[in-house]
Amino acid sequence: MGVEPESTLRSFVRAEQAGMDAIELDLHLSKDGALVVMHDAEVDRTTDGRGAIADLTLAELRGLDAGQGERVPLFEEVLDAVKSPLQAEIKDAAAARALAAVMHRRDLTGRVEVSSFHDEAVAEISSLVPGVRTVLIASRYGNDVVDRARAVGAPTLALNIRRLTLETVERAHAAGLRVIGWVVNTQDHLRLVRALELDGATTDYPEIRRTGRFTA
């Protein structure tokens, strides 16, 4: 998020207060199996620490400064801090299994939509949590991305706005899929969202919310 320390409780609360339709976050597993929220696989860019999340324990992660005194949050802390719908991005099957356990325990199928760049992770969460809503994300892709989404049962595609074409959108819509553009942080990209008649967009700036439907 572009106006608060990234992937912190403050950022998610700010997004909710701005009226986002949903809040997007990224999940990783710590060395000891805790489901934590951070965009990168390493802590270097957004904290005062160094190293891969997978090589650090939860205690070590909690000791880092994630910006302005904020710390790396657990997924369940975000669930408790905000009431908005969430879109949770998972990086692999291991994270899918950890997320599935939380979703079953807290009955989150109606609140949490699960996304991933990895087809196998989308398929894994779908098998573990019947009825879960899923999103296949893609940055570099061709028209086969529609077939990939259908193959893993994802009803929504989240596609890089810089590569998105009308042909891809029309093919996805013809297949009954929703299409979300990311990342929409400029007015030019916002105009493209409208011109392509997308079903939504992801942004780092909640203030853009007043001009469309977004996740942050």
Coordinates of N, CA and C in Angstrom, one line a residue:
M1 N 0.8 -1.2 0.0 CA 0.0 0.0 0.0 C 0.9 1.2 0.0
G2 N 0.5 2.3 -0.8 CA 1.4 3.4 -1.0 C 1.3 4.5 0.0
V3 N 0.5 4.4 1.0 CA 0.3 5.6 1.9 C 0.6 5.2 3.4
E4 N 0.9 3.9 3.7 CA 1.2 3.5 5.0 C 2.3 2.4 4.9
P5 N 3.0 2.1 6.0 CA 4.0 1.0 5.9 C 3.4 -0.3 5.3
E6 N 4.0 -0.8 4.3 CA 3.5 -1.9 3.5 C 3.2 -3.1 4.3
S7 N 2.0 -3.7 4.1 CA 1.7 -5.0 4.7 C 1.7 -5.0 6.2
T8 N 1.3 -3.9 6.8 CA 1.2 -3.8 8.2 C -0.3 -3.6 8.6
L9 N -0.6 -3.8 9.9 CA -2.0 -3.7 10.4 C -2.5 -2.3 10.1
R10 N -1.6 -1.3 10.2 CA -2.0 0.1 9.9 C -2.4 0.3 8.5
S11 N -1.7 -0.4 7.5 CA -2.1 -0.2 6.1 C -3.4 -0.9 5.9
F12 N -3.7 -2.0 6.5 CA -5.0 -2.6 6.2 C -6.2 -1.9 6.9
V13 N -6.0 -1.3 8.0 CA -7.0 -0.5 8.7 C -7.3 0.7 7.8
R14 N -6.2 1.3 7.3 CA -6.3 2.5 6.4 C -7.1 2.2 5.2
A15 N -6.9 1.0 4.6 CA -7.6 0.6 3.4 C -9.1 0.4 3.7
E16 N -9.4 -0.2 4.9 CA -10.8 -0.4 5.2 C -11.5 1.0 5.5
Q17 N -10.8 1.9 6.1 CA -11.4 3.2 6.4 C -11.6 4.0 5.1
A18 N -10.8 3.7 4.1 CA -11.0 4.4 2.8 C -12.2 3.8 2.0
G19 N -12.7 2.7 2.5 CA -13.9 2.1 1.8 C -13.6 1.1 0.7
M20 N -12.4 0.5 0.8 CA -12.1 -0.5 -0.3 C -13.1 -1.6 -0.3
D21 N -13.4 -2.2 -1.5 CA -14.4 -3.3 -1.6 C -13.8 -4.5 -0.9
A22 N -12.5 -4.7 -1.0 CA -11.8 -5.8 -0.4 C -10.3 -5.4 -0.2
I23 N -9.6 -6.1 0.7 CA -8.2 -5.9 1.0 C -7.4 -7.1 0.6
E24 N -6.4 -6.8 -0.3 CA -5.5 -7.9 -0.7 C -4.2 -7.9 0.1
L25 N -3.8 -9.2 0.4 CA -2.6 -9.4 1.2 C -1.9 -10.6 0.7
D26 N -0.6 -10.8 1.1 CA 0.2 -11.9 0.7 C 0.6 -12.7 1.9
L27 N 0.6 -14.0 1.8 CA 0.9 -14.9 2.9 C 2.1 -15.7 2.6
H28 N 2.9 -15.9 3.7 CA 4.1 -16.7 3.7 C 4.2 -17.5 5.0
L29 N 4.9 -18.6 5.0 CA 5.1 -19.4 6.2 C 6.5 -19.1 6.8
S30 N 6.5 -18.9 8.1 CA 7.8 -18.7 8.8 C 8.5 -20.0 8.9
K31 N 9.7 -20.0 9.4 CA 10.4 -21.3 9.6 C 9.7 -22.3 10.5
D32 N 9.0 -21.7 11.5 CA 8.2 -22.6 12.4 C 6.7 -22.7 12.0
G33 N 6.4 -22.4 10.8 CA 5.1 -22.7 10.2 C 4.0 -21.7 10.5
A34 N 4.3 -20.5 11.0 CA 3.3 -19.4 11.2 C 2.9 -18.7 9.9
L35 N 1.7 -18.4 9.7 CA 1.2 -17.8 8.5 C 1.3 -16.3 8.7
V36 N 2.3 -15.7 8.1 CA 2.5 -14.2 8.2 C 2.2 -13.5 7.0
V37 N 2.0 -12.2 7.1 CA 1.7 -11.3 6.0 C 2.8 -10.5 5.6
M38 N 3.3 -10.6 4.3 CA 4.3 -9.8 3.7 C 4.3 -10.0 2.2
H39 N 4.6 -9.0 1.5 CA 4.6 -9.2 0.0 C 5.7 -10.0 -0.5
D40 N 6.9 -9.6 -0.1 CA 8.2 -10.3 -0.6 C 8.4 -11.6 0.2
A41 N 9.2 -12.5 -0.4 CA 9.7 -13.7 0.3 C 10.8 -13.4 1.2
E42 N 11.4 -12.2 1.1 CA 12.5 -11.8 2.0 C 12.0 -10.6 2.7
V43 N 12.6 -10.3 3.9 CA 12.2 -9.2 4.7 C 13.0 -7.9 4.5
D44 N 14.0 -8.0 3.6 CA 15.0 -6.9 3.4 C 14.4 -5.6 3.0
R45 N 13.4 -5.6 2.1 CA 12.9 -4.4 1.5 C 12.0 -3.6 2.4
T46 N 11.2 -4.3 3.2 CA 10.2 -3.6 4.0 C 10.4 -3.7 5.5
T47 N 11.5 -4.2 6.0 CA 11.8 -4.2 7.4 C 13.3 -3.8 7.6
D48 N 13.7 -3.8 8.9 CA 15.1 -3.5 9.2 C 15.9 -4.8 9.3
G49 N 15.3 -5.9 8.9 CA 16.0 -7.2 9.0 C 16.5 -7.6 7.6
R50 N 17.1 -8.8 7.6 CA 17.6 -9.4 6.4 C 17.2 -10.9 6.4
G51 N 17.0 -11.5 5.2 CA 16.8 -12.9 5.1 C 15.5 -13.3 4.6
A52 N 15.3 -14.6 4.3 CA 14.0 -15.1 3.8 C 13.1 -15.4 5.0
I53 N 11.8 -15.1 4.7 CA 10.8 -15.4 5.8 C 10.9 -16.9 6.2
A54 N 11.1 -17.8 5.2 CA 11.1 -19.2 5.4 C 12.3 -19.6 6.3
D55 N 13.3 -18.7 6.5 CA 14.5 -19.0 7.3 C 14.4 -18.4 8.7
L56 N 13.3 -17.6 8.9 CA 13.2 -16.9 10.2 C 12.0 -17.5 11.0
T57 N 12.2 -17.6 12.3 CA 11.1 -18.0 13.2 C 10.1 -16.8 13.4
L58 N 8.9 -17.2 13.9 CA 7.9 -16.1 14.2 C 8.5 -15.1 15.1
A59 N 9.2 -15.6 16.2 CA 9.7 -14.7 17.2 C 10.7 -13.7 16.5
E60 N 11.5 -14.2 15.6 CA 12.5 -13.4 14.9 C 11.8 -12.4 14.0
L61 N 10.8 -12.8 13.3 CA 10.0 -11.9 12.5 C 9.3 -10.8 13.3
R62 N 8.8 -11.2 14.5 CA 8.1 -10.2 15.3 C 9.0 -9.2 15.9
G63 N 10.3 -9.5 15.9 CA 11.3 -8.5 16.4 C 11.7 -7.5 15.4
L64 N 11.2 -7.6 14.2 CA 11.6 -6.6 13.1 C 10.7 -5.4 13.1
D65 N 11.3 -4.3 12.7 CA 10.5 -3.1 12.5 C 10.0 -3.0 11.0
A66 N 8.7 -3.1 10.8 CA 8.2 -3.1 9.4 C 7.8 -1.7 9.0
G67 N 8.3 -0.7 9.7 CA 8.0 0.7 9.3 C 7.2 1.4 10.3
Q68 N 7.8 2.5 10.8 CA 7.1 3.4 11.8 C 6.7 2.6 13.0
G69 N 7.5 1.7 13.4 CA 7.3 0.9 14.7 C 6.3 -0.2 14.5
E70 N 5.8 -0.5 13.3 CA 4.9 -1.6 13.0 C 5.7 -2.9 12.9
R71 N 5.0 -4.0 13.2 CA 5.7 -5.3 13.1 C 5.0 -6.1 12.1
V72 N 5.7 -7.2 11.7 CA 5.1 -8.1 10.7 C 3.9 -8.8 11.3
P73 N 2.7 -8.7 10.7 CA 1.5 -9.2 11.3 C 1.3 -10.7 10.9
L74 N 0.6 -11.4 11.8 CA 0.1 -12.7 11.5 C -1.2 -12.5 10.7
F75 N -1.5 -13.5 9.9 CA -2.8 -13.4 9.1 C -4.0 -13.3 10.0
E76 N -4.0 -14.0 11.1 CA -5.2 -14.0 12.0 C -5.3 -12.6 12.7
E77 N -4.2 -11.9 12.9 CA -4.3 -10.5 13.4 C -5.0 -9.6 12.4
V78 N -4.7 -9.8 11.2 CA -5.4 -9.0 10.2 C -6.9 -9.3 10.2
L79 N -7.2 -10.6 10.3 CA -8.6 -11.0 10.3 C -9.4 -10.3 11.5
D80 N -8.7 -10.1 12.6 CA -9.3 -9.5 13.8 C -9.3 -8.0 13.7
A81 N -8.3 -7.4 13.0 CA -8.2 -5.9 12.9 C -9.2 -5.3 12.0
V82 N -9.5 -6.0 10.9 CA -10.5 -5.4 9.9 C -11.6 -6.4 9.7
K83 N -12.7 -5.9 9.2 CA -13.9 -6.7 8.9 C -14.2 -6.8 7.5
S84 N -13.4 -6.2 6.6 CA -13.6 -6.2 5.2 C -13.3 -7.6 4.6
P85 N -13.9 -7.9 3.4 CA -13.5 -9.1 2.7 C -12.0 -9.0 2.4
L86 N -11.4 -10.2 2.4 CA -10.0 -10.3 2.1 C -9.7 -11.1 0.9
Q87 N -8.7 -10.7 0.1 CA -8.1 -11.5 -1.0 C -6.7 -11.9 -0.5
A88 N -6.5 -13.2 -0.2 CA -5.3 -13.7 0.3 C -4.5 -14.4 -0.8
E89 N -3.3 -13.9 -1.1 CA -2.4 -14.5 -2.1 C -1.5 -15.5 -1.5
I90 N -1.5 -16.7 -2.0 CA -0.6 -17.7 -1.5 C 0.5 -18.0 -2.5
K91 N 1.7 -18.4 -2.0 CA 2.8 -18.6 -2.9 C 3.0 -20.0 -3.3
D92 N 2.5 -21.0 -2.5 CA 2.8 -22.4 -2.8 C 1.8 -23.3 -2.1
A93 N 1.9 -24.6 -2.3 CA 0.9 -25.5 -1.7 C 1.0 -25.6 -0.2
A94 N 2.2 -25.4 0.4 CA 2.4 -25.4 1.8 C 1.6 -24.3 2.5
A95 N 1.6 -23.1 1.9 CA 0.8 -21.9 2.4 C -0.6 -22.2 2.2
A96 N -1.0 -22.9 1.1 CA -2.4 -23.3 0.9 C -2.9 -24.1 2.0
R97 N -2.1 -25.1 2.4 CA -2.5 -26.0 3.5 C -2.7 -25.3 4.8
A98 N -1.8 -24.4 5.1 CA -1.9 -23.6 6.4 C -3.1 -22.7 6.3
L99 N -3.3 -22.0 5.2 CA -4.5 -21.1 5.1 C -5.8 -21.9 5.2
A100 N -5.8 -23.1 4.6 CA -7.0 -24.0 4.6 C -7.4 -24.3 6.1
A101 N -6.4 -24.5 6.9 CA -6.7 -24.9 8.3 C -7.3 -23.7 9.0
V102 N -6.8 -22.5 8.7 CA -7.4 -21.3 9.4 C -8.8 -21.1 8.8
M103 N -9.0 -21.2 7.5 CA -10.3 -21.0 6.9 C -11.4 -22.0 7.5
H104 N -11.0 -23.2 7.7 CA -12.0 -24.2 8.3 C -12.3 -23.8 9.7
R105 N -11.2 -23.5 10.5 CA -11.4 -23.2 11.9 C -12.2 -22.0 12.2
R106 N -12.1 -21.0 11.3 CA -12.8 -19.7 11.5 C -14.0 -19.5 10.5
D107 N -14.3 -20.5 9.7 CA -15.4 -20.5 8.8 C -15.3 -19.2 7.9
L108 N -14.2 -19.2 7.1 CA -13.9 -18.0 6.3 C -14.3 -18.1 4.8
T109 N -14.9 -19.1 4.4 CA -15.2 -19.3 3.0 C -15.9 -18.1 2.4
G110 N -16.8 -17.5 3.1 CA -17.6 -16.4 2.6 C -16.8 -15.1 2.6
R111 N -15.8 -15.0 3.4 CA -15.0 -13.7 3.6 C -13.7 -13.7 2.8
V112 N -13.0 -14.8 2.7 CA -11.7 -14.8 2.1 C -11.7 -15.4 0.8
E113 N -11.2 -14.7 -0.2 CA -11.0 -15.1 -1.6 C -9.5 -15.4 -1.7
V114 N -9.1 -16.5 -2.3 CA -7.7 -16.9 -2.3 C -7.2 -16.8 -3.8
S115 N -6.0 -16.2 -3.9 CA -5.4 -16.0 -5.2 C -4.0 -16.5 -5.2
S116 N -3.5 -16.7 -6.4 CA -2.1 -17.2 -6.6 C -1.6 -17.0 -8.0
F117 N -0.3 -16.8 -8.2 CA 0.3 -16.9 -9.5 C 0.4 -18.3 -10.0
H118 N 0.3 -19.3 -9.0 CA 0.7 -20.7 -9.3 C -0.6 -21.5 -9.4
D119 N -0.7 -22.1 -10.6 CA -1.9 -22.9 -10.9 C -2.1 -24.0 -9.8
E120 N -1.0 -24.7 -9.4 CA -1.1 -25.8 -8.5 C -1.5 -25.3 -7.1
A121 N -1.2 -24.1 -6.7 CA -1.6 -23.6 -5.4 C -3.1 -23.3 -5.4
V122 N -3.6 -22.8 -6.6 CA -5.1 -22.5 -6.7 C -5.8 -23.9 -6.6
A123 N -5.3 -24.9 -7.4 CA -5.9 -26.2 -7.3 C -5.9 -26.8 -5.9
E124 N -4.8 -26.6 -5.2 CA -4.7 -27.2 -3.9 C -5.7 -26.6 -2.9
I125 N -5.8 -25.2 -2.9 CA -6.7 -24.6 -1.9 C -8.2 -25.0 -2.3
S126 N -8.5 -25.2 -3.6 CA -9.8 -25.5 -4.0 C -10.2 -26.9 -3.5
S127 N -9.2 -27.8 -3.5 CA -9.4 -29.2 -3.1 C -9.5 -29.3 -1.5
L128 N -8.8 -28.4 -0.8 CA -8.8 -28.4 0.6 C -10.0 -27.7 1.2
V129 N -10.5 -26.6 0.5 CA -11.6 -25.8 1.0 C -12.7 -25.8 0.0
P130 N -13.6 -26.8 0.0 CA -14.7 -26.8 -1.0 C -15.5 -25.5 -0.9
G131 N -15.8 -24.9 -2.1 CA -16.6 -23.7 -2.2 C -15.8 -22.4 -2.1
V132 N -14.5 -22.5 -1.9 CA -13.7 -21.3 -1.8 C -13.7 -20.6 -3.1
R133 N -13.7 -19.3 -3.1 CA -13.5 -18.4 -4.3 C -12.1 -18.2 -4.6
T134 N -11.6 -18.5 -5.8 CA -10.2 -18.4 -6.1 C -10.0 -17.4 -7.3
V135 N -8.7 -17.0 -7.4 CA -8.3 -16.0 -8.4 C -7.0 -16.5 -8.9
L136 N -6.8 -16.7 -10.2 CA -5.5 -17.0 -10.8 C -4.9 -15.6 -11.3
I137 N -3.7 -15.3 -10.8 CA -3.0 -14.1 -11.1 C -2.0 -14.4 -12.2
A138 N -1.8 -13.5 -13.1 CA -0.8 -13.6 -14.1 C -0.2 -12.3 -14.5
S139 N 1.1 -12.3 -14.7 CA 1.8 -11.1 -15.1 C 2.2 -11.1 -16.6
R140 N 2.9 -12.2 -17.0 CA 3.2 -12.4 -18.4 C 2.3 -13.6 -18.9
Y141 N 1.5 -13.4 -19.8 CA 0.5 -14.4 -20.2 C 0.0 -14.2 -21.6
G142 N -0.6 -15.3 -22.1 CA -1.2 -15.2 -23.4 C -2.7 -15.6 -23.2
N143 N -3.4 -15.8 -24.4 CA -4.8 -16.1 -24.3 C -5.1 -17.5 -23.5
D144 N -4.0 -18.3 -23.4 CA -4.1 -19.6 -22.7 C -4.4 -19.4 -21.2
V145 N -4.3 -18.1 -20.7 CA -4.5 -17.9 -19.3 C -6.0 -18.2 -19.0
V146 N -6.9 -18.0 -19.9 CA -8.3 -18.3 -19.7 C -8.5 -19.8 -19.5
D147 N -7.8 -20.6 -20.4 CA -7.9 -22.1 -20.2 C -7.3 -22.5 -18.9
R148 N -6.2 -21.9 -18.5 CA -5.6 -22.2 -17.2 C -6.5 -22.0 -16.0
A149 N -7.2 -20.8 -16.1 CA -8.1 -20.5 -15.0 C -9.3 -21.5 -14.9
R150 N -9.8 -21.9 -16.1 CA -10.9 -22.9 -16.1 C -10.4 -24.2 -15.6
A151 N -9.1 -24.6 -16.0 CA -8.6 -25.9 -15.6 C -8.5 -26.1 -14.1
V152 N -8.2 -25.0 -13.3 CA -8.1 -25.0 -11.9 C -9.4 -24.5 -11.2
G153 N -10.4 -24.2 -11.9 CA -11.7 -23.8 -11.3 C -11.7 -22.4 -10.8
A154 N -10.8 -21.6 -11.2 CA -10.8 -20.2 -10.7 C -11.8 -19.3 -11.5
P155 N -12.8 -18.7 -10.9 CA -13.8 -17.9 -11.6 C -13.3 -16.5 -11.9
T156 N -12.1 -16.1 -11.4 CA -11.6 -14.8 -11.6 C -10.1 -14.8 -12.0
L157 N -9.8 -13.9 -13.0 CA -8.4 -13.7 -13.4 C -8.0 -12.3 -12.9
A158 N -6.8 -12.2 -12.3 CA -6.2 -10.9 -12.0 C -5.0 -10.8 -12.9
L159 N -5.0 -9.8 -13.8 CA -4.0 -9.7 -14.9 C -3.3 -8.4 -14.9
N160 N -2.0 -8.4 -15.2 CA -1.2 -7.2 -15.3 C -1.8 -6.2 -16.3
I161 N -2.2 -5.1 -15.8 CA -2.9 -4.1 -16.6 C -2.0 -3.6 -17.8
R162 N -0.7 -3.7 -17.6 CA 0.2 -3.2 -18.7 C 0.2 -4.1 -19.9
R163 N -0.3 -5.4 -19.7 CA -0.3 -6.3 -20.8 C -1.7 -6.7 -21.3
L164 N -2.7 -6.2 -20.6 CA -4.0 -6.6 -20.8 C -4.6 -6.0 -22.2
T165 N -5.2 -6.9 -22.9 CA -5.8 -6.5 -24.2 C -7.3 -6.8 -24.2
L166 N -8.0 -6.1 -25.1 CA -9.4 -6.3 -25.2 C -9.7 -7.8 -25.6
E167 N -8.9 -8.4 -26.4 CA -9.1 -9.8 -26.9 C -9.1 -10.7 -25.7
T168 N -8.2 -10.5 -24.8 CA -8.1 -11.4 -23.6 C -9.3 -11.2 -22.7
V169 N -9.7 -9.9 -22.5 CA -10.9 -9.7 -21.7 C -12.1 -10.3 -22.3
E170 N -12.3 -10.1 -23.6 CA -13.5 -10.7 -24.2 C -13.5 -12.2 -24.1
R171 N -12.4 -12.8 -24.3 CA -12.3 -14.3 -24.2 C -12.6 -14.7 -22.8
A172 N -12.1 -14.0 -21.8 CA -12.4 -14.4 -20.4 C -13.9 -14.2 -20.1
H173 N -14.4 -13.1 -20.5 CA -15.9 -12.9 -20.2 C -16.7 -13.9 -21.0
A174 N -16.3 -14.3 -22.2 CA -17.1 -15.3 -22.9 C -17.1 -16.6 -22.2
A175 N -16.0 -16.9 -21.4 CA -15.9 -18.1 -20.7 C -16.5 -18.0 -19.3
G176 N -17.1 -16.9 -19.0 CA -17.8 -16.7 -17.7 C -16.9 -16.3 -16.6
L177 N -15.7 -15.8 -16.9 CA -14.7 -15.4 -15.9 C -14.8 -13.9 -15.7
R178 N -14.5 -13.5 -14.4 CA -14.3 -12.1 -14.1 C -12.9 -11.7 -14.3
V179 N -12.6 -10.4 -14.7 CA -11.3 -10.0 -14.9 C -11.0 -8.8 -14.1
I180 N -9.9 -8.8 -13.3 CA -9.4 -7.7 -12.4 C -8.1 -7.3 -13.0
G181 N -7.9 -6.0 -13.1 CA -6.6 -5.4 -13.5 C -5.7 -5.0 -12.3
W182 N -4.4 -5.2 -12.4 CA -3.5 -4.8 -11.4 C -2.2 -4.3 -12.1
V183 N -1.5 -3.4 -11.5 CA -1.9 -2.5 -10.4 C -2.3 -1.2 -11.0
V184 N -3.5 -0.7 -10.5 CA -4.1 0.5 -11.1 C -3.8 1.7 -10.2
N185 N -2.7 2.4 -10.5 CA -2.3 3.5 -9.6 C -2.3 4.8 -10.3
T186 N -2.6 4.9 -11.6 CA -2.6 6.1 -12.4 C -4.0 6.3 -13.0
Q187 N -4.2 7.6 -13.4 CA -5.5 7.9 -14.1 C -5.5 7.2 -15.5
D188 N -4.4 7.0 -16.2 CA -4.3 6.3 -17.4 C -4.8 4.9 -17.3
H189 N -4.3 4.2 -16.2 CA -4.7 2.9 -16.0 C -6.1 2.8 -15.6
L190 N -6.6 3.8 -14.9 CA -8.0 3.8 -14.5 C -8.9 3.9 -15.7
R191 N -8.5 4.7 -16.7 CA -9.3 4.9 -17.9 C -9.3 3.6 -18.7
L192 N -8.1 2.9 -18.7 CA -8.1 1.6 -19.3 C -9.0 0.6 -18.7
V193 N -9.1 0.6 -17.4 CA -10.0 -0.3 -16.7 C -11.4 -0.1 -17.2
R194 N -11.8 1.1 -17.3 CA -13.2 1.5 -17.8 C -13.3 1.1 -19.3
A195 N -12.3 1.4 -20.1 CA -12.4 1.1 -21.5 C -12.6 -0.4 -21.8
L196 N -11.8 -1.2 -21.0 CA -11.9 -2.6 -21.2 C -13.0 -3.3 -20.5
E197 N -13.8 -2.5 -19.7 CA -15.0 -3.0 -19.0 C -14.6 -4.1 -18.0
L198 N -13.5 -3.9 -17.3 CA -13.0 -4.8 -16.3 C -14.0 -4.9 -15.1
D199 N -13.9 -6.0 -14.4 CA -14.8 -6.3 -13.3 C -14.3 -5.7 -12.0
G200 N -13.0 -5.2 -12.0 CA -12.4 -4.6 -10.8 C -11.0 -4.3 -11.0
A201 N -10.3 -3.8 -10.0 CA -8.9 -3.4 -10.1 C -8.3 -3.4 -8.8
T202 N -7.0 -3.6 -8.7 CA -6.2 -3.5 -7.5 C -5.4 -2.3 -7.5
T203 N -5.3 -1.6 -6.4 CA -4.5 -0.3 -6.3 C -3.7 -0.3 -5.0
D204 N -2.7 0.5 -5.0 CA -1.9 0.8 -3.8 C -2.4 2.1 -3.1
Y205 N -3.3 2.8 -3.7 CA -3.8 4.1 -3.2 C -5.3 4.1 -3.0
P206 N -5.7 3.9 -1.7 CA -7.1 3.9 -1.4 C -7.9 5.1 -1.9
E207 N -7.2 6.3 -2.0 CA -8.0 7.5 -2.4 C -8.6 7.4 -3.8
I208 N -8.1 6.5 -4.6 CA -8.7 6.3 -5.9 C -10.0 5.6 -5.9
R209 N -10.3 5.1 -4.7 CA -11.6 4.3 -4.5 C -12.8 5.1 -5.0
R210 N -12.8 6.4 -4.9 CA -14.1 7.1 -5.2 C -14.4 7.1 -6.7
T211 N -13.4 6.6 -7.5 CA -13.7 6.6 -9.0 C -13.9 5.2 -9.5
G212 N -14.0 4.2 -8.7 CA -14.2 2.8 -9.2 C -14.3 1.8 -8.1
R213 N -14.3 0.5 -8.5 CA -14.3 -0.6 -7.5 C -12.9 -1.2 -7.4
F214 N -12.4 -1.3 -6.2 CA -11.0 -1.7 -6.1 C -10.8 -2.5 -4.8
T215 N -9.7 -3.3 -4.9 CA -9.0 -3.9 -3.7 C -7.8 -3.1 -3.5
A216 N -7.3 -3.1 -2.2 CA -6.1 -2.4 -1.9 C -5.2 -3.4 -1.1

